Short mmCIF file of C-alpha atoms and ligand atoms in Angstrom, two decimals:
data_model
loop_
_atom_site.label_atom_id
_atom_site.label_comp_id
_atom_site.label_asym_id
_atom_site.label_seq_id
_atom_site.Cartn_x
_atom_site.Cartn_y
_atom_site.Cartn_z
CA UNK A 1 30.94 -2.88 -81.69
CA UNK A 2 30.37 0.09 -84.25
CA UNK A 3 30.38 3.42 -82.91
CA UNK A 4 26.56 4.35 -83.17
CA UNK A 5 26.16 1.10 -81.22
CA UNK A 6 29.15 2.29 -78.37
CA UNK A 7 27.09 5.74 -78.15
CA UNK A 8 23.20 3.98 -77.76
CA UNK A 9 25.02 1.96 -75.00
CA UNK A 10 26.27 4.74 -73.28
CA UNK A 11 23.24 6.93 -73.80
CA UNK A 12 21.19 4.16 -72.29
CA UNK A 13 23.66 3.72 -69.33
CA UNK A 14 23.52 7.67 -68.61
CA UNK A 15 19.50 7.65 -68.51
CA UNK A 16 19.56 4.32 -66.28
CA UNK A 17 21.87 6.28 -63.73
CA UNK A 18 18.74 9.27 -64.17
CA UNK A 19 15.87 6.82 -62.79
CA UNK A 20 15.34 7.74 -59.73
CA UNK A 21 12.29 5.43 -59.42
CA UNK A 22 11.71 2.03 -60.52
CA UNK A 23 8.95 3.37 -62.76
CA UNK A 24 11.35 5.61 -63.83
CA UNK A 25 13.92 3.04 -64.80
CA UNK A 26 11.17 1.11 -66.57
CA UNK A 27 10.31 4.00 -68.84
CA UNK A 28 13.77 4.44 -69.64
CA UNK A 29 14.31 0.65 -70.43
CA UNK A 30 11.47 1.51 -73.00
CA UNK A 31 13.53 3.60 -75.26
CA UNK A 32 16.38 1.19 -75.78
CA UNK A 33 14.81 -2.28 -75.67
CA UNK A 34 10.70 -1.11 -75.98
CA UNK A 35 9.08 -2.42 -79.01
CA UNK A 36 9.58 1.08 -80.28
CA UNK A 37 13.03 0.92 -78.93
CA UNK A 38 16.32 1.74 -80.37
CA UNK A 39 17.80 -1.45 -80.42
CA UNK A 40 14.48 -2.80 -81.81
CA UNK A 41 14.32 -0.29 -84.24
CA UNK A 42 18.36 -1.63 -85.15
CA UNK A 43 17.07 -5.08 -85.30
CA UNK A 44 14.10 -5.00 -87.65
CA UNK A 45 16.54 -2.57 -89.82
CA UNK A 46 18.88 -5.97 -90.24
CA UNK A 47 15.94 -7.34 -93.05
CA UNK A 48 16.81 -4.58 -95.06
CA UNK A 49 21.07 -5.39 -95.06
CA UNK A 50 22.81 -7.56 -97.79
CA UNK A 51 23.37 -11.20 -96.73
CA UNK A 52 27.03 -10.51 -95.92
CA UNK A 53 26.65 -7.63 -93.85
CA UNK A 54 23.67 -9.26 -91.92
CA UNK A 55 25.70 -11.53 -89.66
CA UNK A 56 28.60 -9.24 -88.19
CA UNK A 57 25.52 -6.62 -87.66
CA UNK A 58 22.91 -9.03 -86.03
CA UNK A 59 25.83 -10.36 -83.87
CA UNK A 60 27.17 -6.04 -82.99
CA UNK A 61 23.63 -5.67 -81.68
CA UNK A 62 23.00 -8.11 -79.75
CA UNK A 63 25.90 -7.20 -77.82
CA UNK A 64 24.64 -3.94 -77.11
CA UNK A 65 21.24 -5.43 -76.66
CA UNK A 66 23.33 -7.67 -73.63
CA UNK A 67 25.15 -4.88 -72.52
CA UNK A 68 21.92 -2.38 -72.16
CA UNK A 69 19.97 -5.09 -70.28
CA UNK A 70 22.65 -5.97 -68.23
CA UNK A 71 23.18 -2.05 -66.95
CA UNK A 72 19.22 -2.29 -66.59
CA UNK A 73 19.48 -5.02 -64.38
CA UNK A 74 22.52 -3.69 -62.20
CA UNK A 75 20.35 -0.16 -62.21
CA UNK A 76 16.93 -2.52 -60.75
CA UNK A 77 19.17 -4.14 -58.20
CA UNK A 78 20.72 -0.44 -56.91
CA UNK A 79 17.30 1.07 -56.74
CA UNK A 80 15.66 -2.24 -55.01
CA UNK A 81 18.99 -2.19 -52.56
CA UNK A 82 18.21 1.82 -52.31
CA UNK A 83 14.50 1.00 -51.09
CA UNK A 84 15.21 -1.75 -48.95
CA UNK A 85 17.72 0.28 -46.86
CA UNK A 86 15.20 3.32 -46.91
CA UNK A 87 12.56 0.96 -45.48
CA UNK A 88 14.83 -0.49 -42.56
CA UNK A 89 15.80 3.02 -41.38
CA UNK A 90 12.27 3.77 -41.38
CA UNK A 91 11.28 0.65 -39.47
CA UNK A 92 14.76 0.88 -36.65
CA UNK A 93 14.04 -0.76 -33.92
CA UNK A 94 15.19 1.65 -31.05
CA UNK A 95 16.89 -0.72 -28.64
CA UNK A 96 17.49 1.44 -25.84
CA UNK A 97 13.86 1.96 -24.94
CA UNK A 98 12.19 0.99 -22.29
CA UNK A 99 10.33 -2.07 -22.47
CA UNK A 100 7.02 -2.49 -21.51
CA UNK A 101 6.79 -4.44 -18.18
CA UNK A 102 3.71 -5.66 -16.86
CA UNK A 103 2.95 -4.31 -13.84
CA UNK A 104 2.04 -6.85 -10.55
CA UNK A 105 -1.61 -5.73 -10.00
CA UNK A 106 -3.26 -5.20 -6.59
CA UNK A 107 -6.57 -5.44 -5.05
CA UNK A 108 -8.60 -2.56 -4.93
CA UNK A 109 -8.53 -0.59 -1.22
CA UNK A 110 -11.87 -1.69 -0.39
CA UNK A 111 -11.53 -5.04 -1.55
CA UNK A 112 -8.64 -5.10 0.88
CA UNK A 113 -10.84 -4.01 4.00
CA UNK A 114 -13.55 -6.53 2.99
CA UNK A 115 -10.95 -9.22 3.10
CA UNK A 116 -9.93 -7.92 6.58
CA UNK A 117 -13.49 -7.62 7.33
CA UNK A 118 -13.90 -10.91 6.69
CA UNK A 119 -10.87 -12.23 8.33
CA UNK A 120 -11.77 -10.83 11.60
CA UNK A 121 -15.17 -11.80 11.49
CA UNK A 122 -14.42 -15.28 10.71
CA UNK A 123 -11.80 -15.67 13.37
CA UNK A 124 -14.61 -14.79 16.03
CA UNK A 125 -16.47 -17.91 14.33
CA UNK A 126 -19.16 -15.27 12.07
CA UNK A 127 -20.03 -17.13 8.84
CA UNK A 128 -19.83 -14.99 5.20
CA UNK A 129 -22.93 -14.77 3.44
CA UNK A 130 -23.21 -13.46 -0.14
CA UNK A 131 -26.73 -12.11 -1.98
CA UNK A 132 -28.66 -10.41 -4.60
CA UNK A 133 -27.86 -6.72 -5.36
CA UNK A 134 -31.27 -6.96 -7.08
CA UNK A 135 -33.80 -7.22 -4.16
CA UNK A 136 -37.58 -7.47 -3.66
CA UNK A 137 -39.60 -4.83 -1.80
CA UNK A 138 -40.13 -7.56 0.84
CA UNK A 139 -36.39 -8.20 1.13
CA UNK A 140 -35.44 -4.65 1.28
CA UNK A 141 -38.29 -3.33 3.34
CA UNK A 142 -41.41 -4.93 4.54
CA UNK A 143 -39.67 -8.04 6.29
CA UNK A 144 -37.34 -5.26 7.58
CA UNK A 145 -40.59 -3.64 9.23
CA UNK A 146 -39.96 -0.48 7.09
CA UNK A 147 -43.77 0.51 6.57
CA UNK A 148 -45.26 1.23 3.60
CA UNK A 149 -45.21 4.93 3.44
CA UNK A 150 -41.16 4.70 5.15
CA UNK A 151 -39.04 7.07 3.27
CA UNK A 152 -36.41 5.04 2.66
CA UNK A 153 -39.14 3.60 -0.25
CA UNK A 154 -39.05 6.56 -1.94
CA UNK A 155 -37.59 7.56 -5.61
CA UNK A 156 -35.50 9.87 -4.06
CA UNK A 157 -33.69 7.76 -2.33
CA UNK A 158 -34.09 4.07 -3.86
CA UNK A 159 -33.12 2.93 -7.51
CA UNK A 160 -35.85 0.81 -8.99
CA UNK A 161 -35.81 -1.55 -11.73
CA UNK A 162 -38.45 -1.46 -14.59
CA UNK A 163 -39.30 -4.86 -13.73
CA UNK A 164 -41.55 -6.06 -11.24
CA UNK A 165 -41.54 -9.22 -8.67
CA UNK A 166 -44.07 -11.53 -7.68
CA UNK A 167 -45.89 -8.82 -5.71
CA UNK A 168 -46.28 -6.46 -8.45
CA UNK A 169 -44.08 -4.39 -6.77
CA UNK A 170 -40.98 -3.06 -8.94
CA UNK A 171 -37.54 -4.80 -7.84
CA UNK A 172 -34.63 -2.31 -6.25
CA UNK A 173 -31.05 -1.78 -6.49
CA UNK A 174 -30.59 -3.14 -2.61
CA UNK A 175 -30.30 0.42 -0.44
CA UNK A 176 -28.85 -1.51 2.59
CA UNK A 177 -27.33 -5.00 3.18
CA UNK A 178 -30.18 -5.80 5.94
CA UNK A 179 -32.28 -7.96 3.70
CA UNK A 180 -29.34 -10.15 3.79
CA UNK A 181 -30.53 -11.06 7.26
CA UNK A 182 -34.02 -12.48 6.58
CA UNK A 183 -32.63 -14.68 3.56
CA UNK A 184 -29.62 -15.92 6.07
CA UNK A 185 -31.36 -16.79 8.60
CA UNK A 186 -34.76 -17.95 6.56
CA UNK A 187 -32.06 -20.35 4.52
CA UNK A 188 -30.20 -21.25 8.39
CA UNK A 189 -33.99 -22.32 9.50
CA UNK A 190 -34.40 -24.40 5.98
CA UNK A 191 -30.89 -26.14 6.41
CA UNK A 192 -32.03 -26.96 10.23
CA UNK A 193 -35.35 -27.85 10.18
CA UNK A 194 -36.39 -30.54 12.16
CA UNK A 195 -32.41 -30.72 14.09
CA UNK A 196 -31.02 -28.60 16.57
CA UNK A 197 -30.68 -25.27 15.11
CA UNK A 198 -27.00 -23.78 15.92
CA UNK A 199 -26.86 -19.93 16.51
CA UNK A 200 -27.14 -17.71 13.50
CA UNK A 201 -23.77 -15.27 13.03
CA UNK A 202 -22.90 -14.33 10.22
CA UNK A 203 -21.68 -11.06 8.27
CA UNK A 204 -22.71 -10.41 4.88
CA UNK A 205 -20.61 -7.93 2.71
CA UNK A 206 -21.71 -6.23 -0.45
CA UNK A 207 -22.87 -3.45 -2.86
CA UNK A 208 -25.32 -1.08 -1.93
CA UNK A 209 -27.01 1.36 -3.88
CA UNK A 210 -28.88 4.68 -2.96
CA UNK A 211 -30.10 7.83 -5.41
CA UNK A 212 -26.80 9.57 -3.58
CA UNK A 213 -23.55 11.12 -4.51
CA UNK A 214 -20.91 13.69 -3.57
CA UNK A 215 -17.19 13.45 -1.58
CA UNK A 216 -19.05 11.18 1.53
CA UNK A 217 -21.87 9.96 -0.62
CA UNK A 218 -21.66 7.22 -4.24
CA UNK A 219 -24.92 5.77 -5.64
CA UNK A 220 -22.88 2.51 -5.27
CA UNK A 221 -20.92 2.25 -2.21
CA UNK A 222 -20.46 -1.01 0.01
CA UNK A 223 -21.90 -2.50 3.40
CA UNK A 224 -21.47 -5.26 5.47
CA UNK A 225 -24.38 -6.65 7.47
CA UNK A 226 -23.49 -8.55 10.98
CA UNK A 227 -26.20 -10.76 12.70
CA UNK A 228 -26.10 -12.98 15.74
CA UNK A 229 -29.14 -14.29 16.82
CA UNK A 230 -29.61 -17.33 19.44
CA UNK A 231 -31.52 -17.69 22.69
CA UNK A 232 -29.11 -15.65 24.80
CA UNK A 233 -27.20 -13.07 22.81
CA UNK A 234 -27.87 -9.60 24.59
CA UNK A 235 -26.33 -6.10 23.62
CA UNK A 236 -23.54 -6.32 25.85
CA UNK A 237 -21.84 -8.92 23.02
CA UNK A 238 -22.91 -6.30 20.29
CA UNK A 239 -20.48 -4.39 21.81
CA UNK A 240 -18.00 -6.82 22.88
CA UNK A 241 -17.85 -7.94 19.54
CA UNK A 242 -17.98 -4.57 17.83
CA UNK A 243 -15.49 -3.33 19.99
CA UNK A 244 -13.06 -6.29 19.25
CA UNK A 245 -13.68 -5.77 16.13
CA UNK A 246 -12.70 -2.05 15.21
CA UNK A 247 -9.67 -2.06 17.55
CA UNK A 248 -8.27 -5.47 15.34
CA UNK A 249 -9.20 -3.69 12.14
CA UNK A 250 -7.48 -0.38 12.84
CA UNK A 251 -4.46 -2.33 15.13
CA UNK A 252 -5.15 0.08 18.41
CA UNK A 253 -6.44 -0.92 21.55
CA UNK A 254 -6.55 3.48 21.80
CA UNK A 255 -9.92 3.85 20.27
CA UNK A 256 -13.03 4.48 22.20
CA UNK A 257 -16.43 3.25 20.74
CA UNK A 258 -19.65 4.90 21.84
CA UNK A 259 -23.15 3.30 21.28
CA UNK A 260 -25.76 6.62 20.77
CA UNK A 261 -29.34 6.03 20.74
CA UNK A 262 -31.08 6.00 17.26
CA UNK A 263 -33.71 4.63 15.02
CA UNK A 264 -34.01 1.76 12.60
CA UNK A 265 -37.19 -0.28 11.84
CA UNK A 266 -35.69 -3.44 12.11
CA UNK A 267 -34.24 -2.85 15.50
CA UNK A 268 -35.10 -2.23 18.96
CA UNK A 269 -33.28 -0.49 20.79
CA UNK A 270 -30.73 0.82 17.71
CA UNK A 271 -27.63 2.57 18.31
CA UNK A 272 -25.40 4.43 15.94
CA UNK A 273 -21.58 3.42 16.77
CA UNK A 274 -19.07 6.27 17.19
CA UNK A 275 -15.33 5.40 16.96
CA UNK A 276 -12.44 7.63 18.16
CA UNK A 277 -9.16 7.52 17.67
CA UNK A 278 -6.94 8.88 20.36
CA UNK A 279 -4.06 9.55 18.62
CA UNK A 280 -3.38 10.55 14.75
CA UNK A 281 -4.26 13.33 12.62
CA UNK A 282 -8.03 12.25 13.79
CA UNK A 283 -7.43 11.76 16.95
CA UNK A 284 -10.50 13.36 19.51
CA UNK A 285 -13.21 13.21 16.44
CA UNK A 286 -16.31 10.84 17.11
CA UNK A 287 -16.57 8.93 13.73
CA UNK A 288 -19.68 7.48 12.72
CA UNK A 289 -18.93 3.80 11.46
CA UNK A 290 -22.18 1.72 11.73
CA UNK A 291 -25.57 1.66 12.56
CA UNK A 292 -27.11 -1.44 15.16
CA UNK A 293 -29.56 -2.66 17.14
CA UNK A 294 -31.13 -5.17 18.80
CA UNK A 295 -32.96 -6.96 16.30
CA UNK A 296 -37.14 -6.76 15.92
CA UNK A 297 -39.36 -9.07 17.13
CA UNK A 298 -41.01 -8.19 13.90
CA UNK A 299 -37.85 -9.29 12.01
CA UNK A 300 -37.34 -12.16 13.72
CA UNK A 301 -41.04 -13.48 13.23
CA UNK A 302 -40.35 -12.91 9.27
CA UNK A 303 -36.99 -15.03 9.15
CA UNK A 304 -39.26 -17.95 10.48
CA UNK A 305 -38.57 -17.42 14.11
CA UNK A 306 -40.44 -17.27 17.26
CA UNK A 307 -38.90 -13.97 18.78
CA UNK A 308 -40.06 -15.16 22.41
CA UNK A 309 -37.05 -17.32 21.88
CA UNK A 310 -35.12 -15.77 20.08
CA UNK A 311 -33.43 -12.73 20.34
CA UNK A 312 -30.14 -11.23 19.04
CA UNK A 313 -28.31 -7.83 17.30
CA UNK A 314 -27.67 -7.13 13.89
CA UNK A 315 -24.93 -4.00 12.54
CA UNK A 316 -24.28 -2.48 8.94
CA UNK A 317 -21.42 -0.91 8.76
CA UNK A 318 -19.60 1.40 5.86
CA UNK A 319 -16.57 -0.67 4.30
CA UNK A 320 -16.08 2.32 1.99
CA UNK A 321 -16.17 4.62 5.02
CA UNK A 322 -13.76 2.00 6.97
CA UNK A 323 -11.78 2.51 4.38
CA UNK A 324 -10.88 5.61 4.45
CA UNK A 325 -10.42 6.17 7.99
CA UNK A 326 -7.84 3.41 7.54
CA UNK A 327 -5.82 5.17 5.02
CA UNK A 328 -6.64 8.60 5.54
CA UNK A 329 -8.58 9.00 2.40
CA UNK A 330 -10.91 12.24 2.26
CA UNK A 331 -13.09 11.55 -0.66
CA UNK A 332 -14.98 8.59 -1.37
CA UNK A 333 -15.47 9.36 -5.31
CA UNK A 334 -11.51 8.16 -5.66
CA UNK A 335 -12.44 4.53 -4.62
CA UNK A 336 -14.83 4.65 -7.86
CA UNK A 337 -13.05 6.63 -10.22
CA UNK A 338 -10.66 4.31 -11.25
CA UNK A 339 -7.68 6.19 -11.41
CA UNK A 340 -4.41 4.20 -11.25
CA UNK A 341 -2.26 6.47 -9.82
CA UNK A 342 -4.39 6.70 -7.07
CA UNK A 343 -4.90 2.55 -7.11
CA UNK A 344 -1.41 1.88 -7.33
CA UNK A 345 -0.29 3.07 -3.72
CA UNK A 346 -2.77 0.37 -1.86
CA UNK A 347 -0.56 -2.80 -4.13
N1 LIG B 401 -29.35 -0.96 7.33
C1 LIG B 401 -28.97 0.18 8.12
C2 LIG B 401 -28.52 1.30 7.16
O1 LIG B 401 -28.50 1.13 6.01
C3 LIG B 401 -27.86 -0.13 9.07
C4 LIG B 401 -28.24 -1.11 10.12
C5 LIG B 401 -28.02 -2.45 9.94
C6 LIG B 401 -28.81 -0.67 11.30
C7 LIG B 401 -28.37 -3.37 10.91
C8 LIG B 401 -29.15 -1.58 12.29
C9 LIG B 401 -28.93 -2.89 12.09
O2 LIG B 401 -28.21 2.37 7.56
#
């Protein structure tokens, strides 16, 4: 190779080394090979050499041509290896993190004392009835004997939906599970017509919803209705039951329950039920945890029964409240707020 050749190799070898980009490199590639190039420049210069020189020149140059283009591609390959490593660093997996496990979940507190609400009820032979959370006014009230101008049928204290049932009455968001016992028993007289009709006992769990809410209070909270109706059932196994009941839900035969005269429309006589626990950090309080009675005759004459023959109790008690006299919880708004930290201790 001539020496002007020797130098345009090495020139293009020193501004290959330069590109720092691939673009770079490119533009660089176009001053030695381009069709404006050096080398091309060389080449179309061989038309004007004498036949004898022509050959040794053609054959110089294209060994610089081989030479450039092979430092070109050596210089593509570095900067492509260059990139490549750049882009792993960037993307390093860090090994030594933690992974992420997925957690076991749990059921929600209440859902937990509805199951045990359940349980117990069903062990003392109390069937578990389910219904709409989108009531009538004659579920929710007028078979209930809750007269017309009863403020429990008030805004204030009732959602209503902007639709309206059969009566031409808007529907509610149920305020109270109690309705629950006119459709039981109504569908327990259906199922038995014309046979022997067993006693009616059953409990029916739910959501609830009244215009309502600070630490004791949620415009959604739960109930759970009890009924026992037959031709003999008096008071005295409102409480036997009852009683039974709280002292296997909270584990202590040391509670007291007290029965304290009240009002409900559907019942009569009613009775709040106090609890208290005689030891613990609420030991000596009286704890409201349901309200009961016996049930109306009223009542019983709208689930399709003659009340001369039969007669019976009915409860609704606070699972929310239950709750969190179980676990020692102090405001019901953390049951709804769906924090996890909070959650997570009840899995
Ligand atoms: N439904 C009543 C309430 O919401 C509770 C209750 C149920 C009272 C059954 C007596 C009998 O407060």
């Amino acid at each position: 190779m001539t020496q002007d050749l020797d130098s345009i190799v090495e020139t293009a070898r020193r501004a290959f080394a330069q590109a720092a980009t691939p673009a770079d490199l490119e533009n660089a590639k176009a001053q030695f090979t381009g069709k404006a190039g050096r080398i091309t420049e060389l080449m179309k210069g061989l038309a004007a050499l004498p036949v004898e020189e022509k050959k040794g020149r053609g054959a110089a140059i294209n060994v610089a041509k081989q030479a450039i283009e092979a430092a070109l591609a050596e210089r593509r390959q570095a900067l492509a290896d260059a990139e490549l490593e750049l882009q792993l660093k960037a993307e390093a997996l860090d090994v030594s993190l933690p992974g992420r496990v997925r957690e076991p979940g749990g059921l929600h507190p209440v859902s937990l004392t509805l199951e045990r609400i359940e349980l117990i009820f069903a062990s003392m032979g109390f069937d578990v009835a389910d219904g709409p959370e989108v009531e009538s006014d004659w579920h929710s009230f007028t078979s209930l004997n809750n007269p017309p101008n009863h403020p429990a049928r008030s805004m204030q204290d009732t959602f209503y939906v902007d639709i309206n049932g059969e009566d031409g009455i808007p529907y509610n968001l149920r305020p109270h599970t109690s309705p629950m016992q006119v459709r039981y028993a109504q569908q327990h007289v259906r199922k038995y017509a014309g046979g022997e009709m067993p006693e009616i006992r059953v409990i029916a769990p739910g959501r609830t919803y009244r215009v309502d809410s600070d630490a004791t209070h949620s415009p959604m909270f739960h109930q759970c209705e009890g009924l026992w109706l037959g031709e003999n059932v008096s008071f005295k196994d409102l409480k036997v039951v009852f009683t039974d009941f709280c002292r296997t839900f909270f584990e202590s035969d040391d509670l007291a329950l007290r029965f304290r005269p009240s009002f409900f429309p559907f019942t009569e006589p009613s009775a709040e039920i106090d609890i208290q626990f005689q030891s613990g950090p609420l030991a000596g309080r009286w704890l409201e945890v349901a309200g009961s009675g016996q049930v109306h005759p009223a009542v019983v004459r709208n689930m399709g029964l003659d009340p001369e023959k039969y007669i019976g109790f009915a409860f609704g008690m606070g699972p929310d409240r239950l709750t969190m006299l179980r676990y020692g919880v102090n405001d019901l708004r953390l049951f709804f707020d769906g924090d996890i930290r909070f959650l997570r201790q009840f899995r």
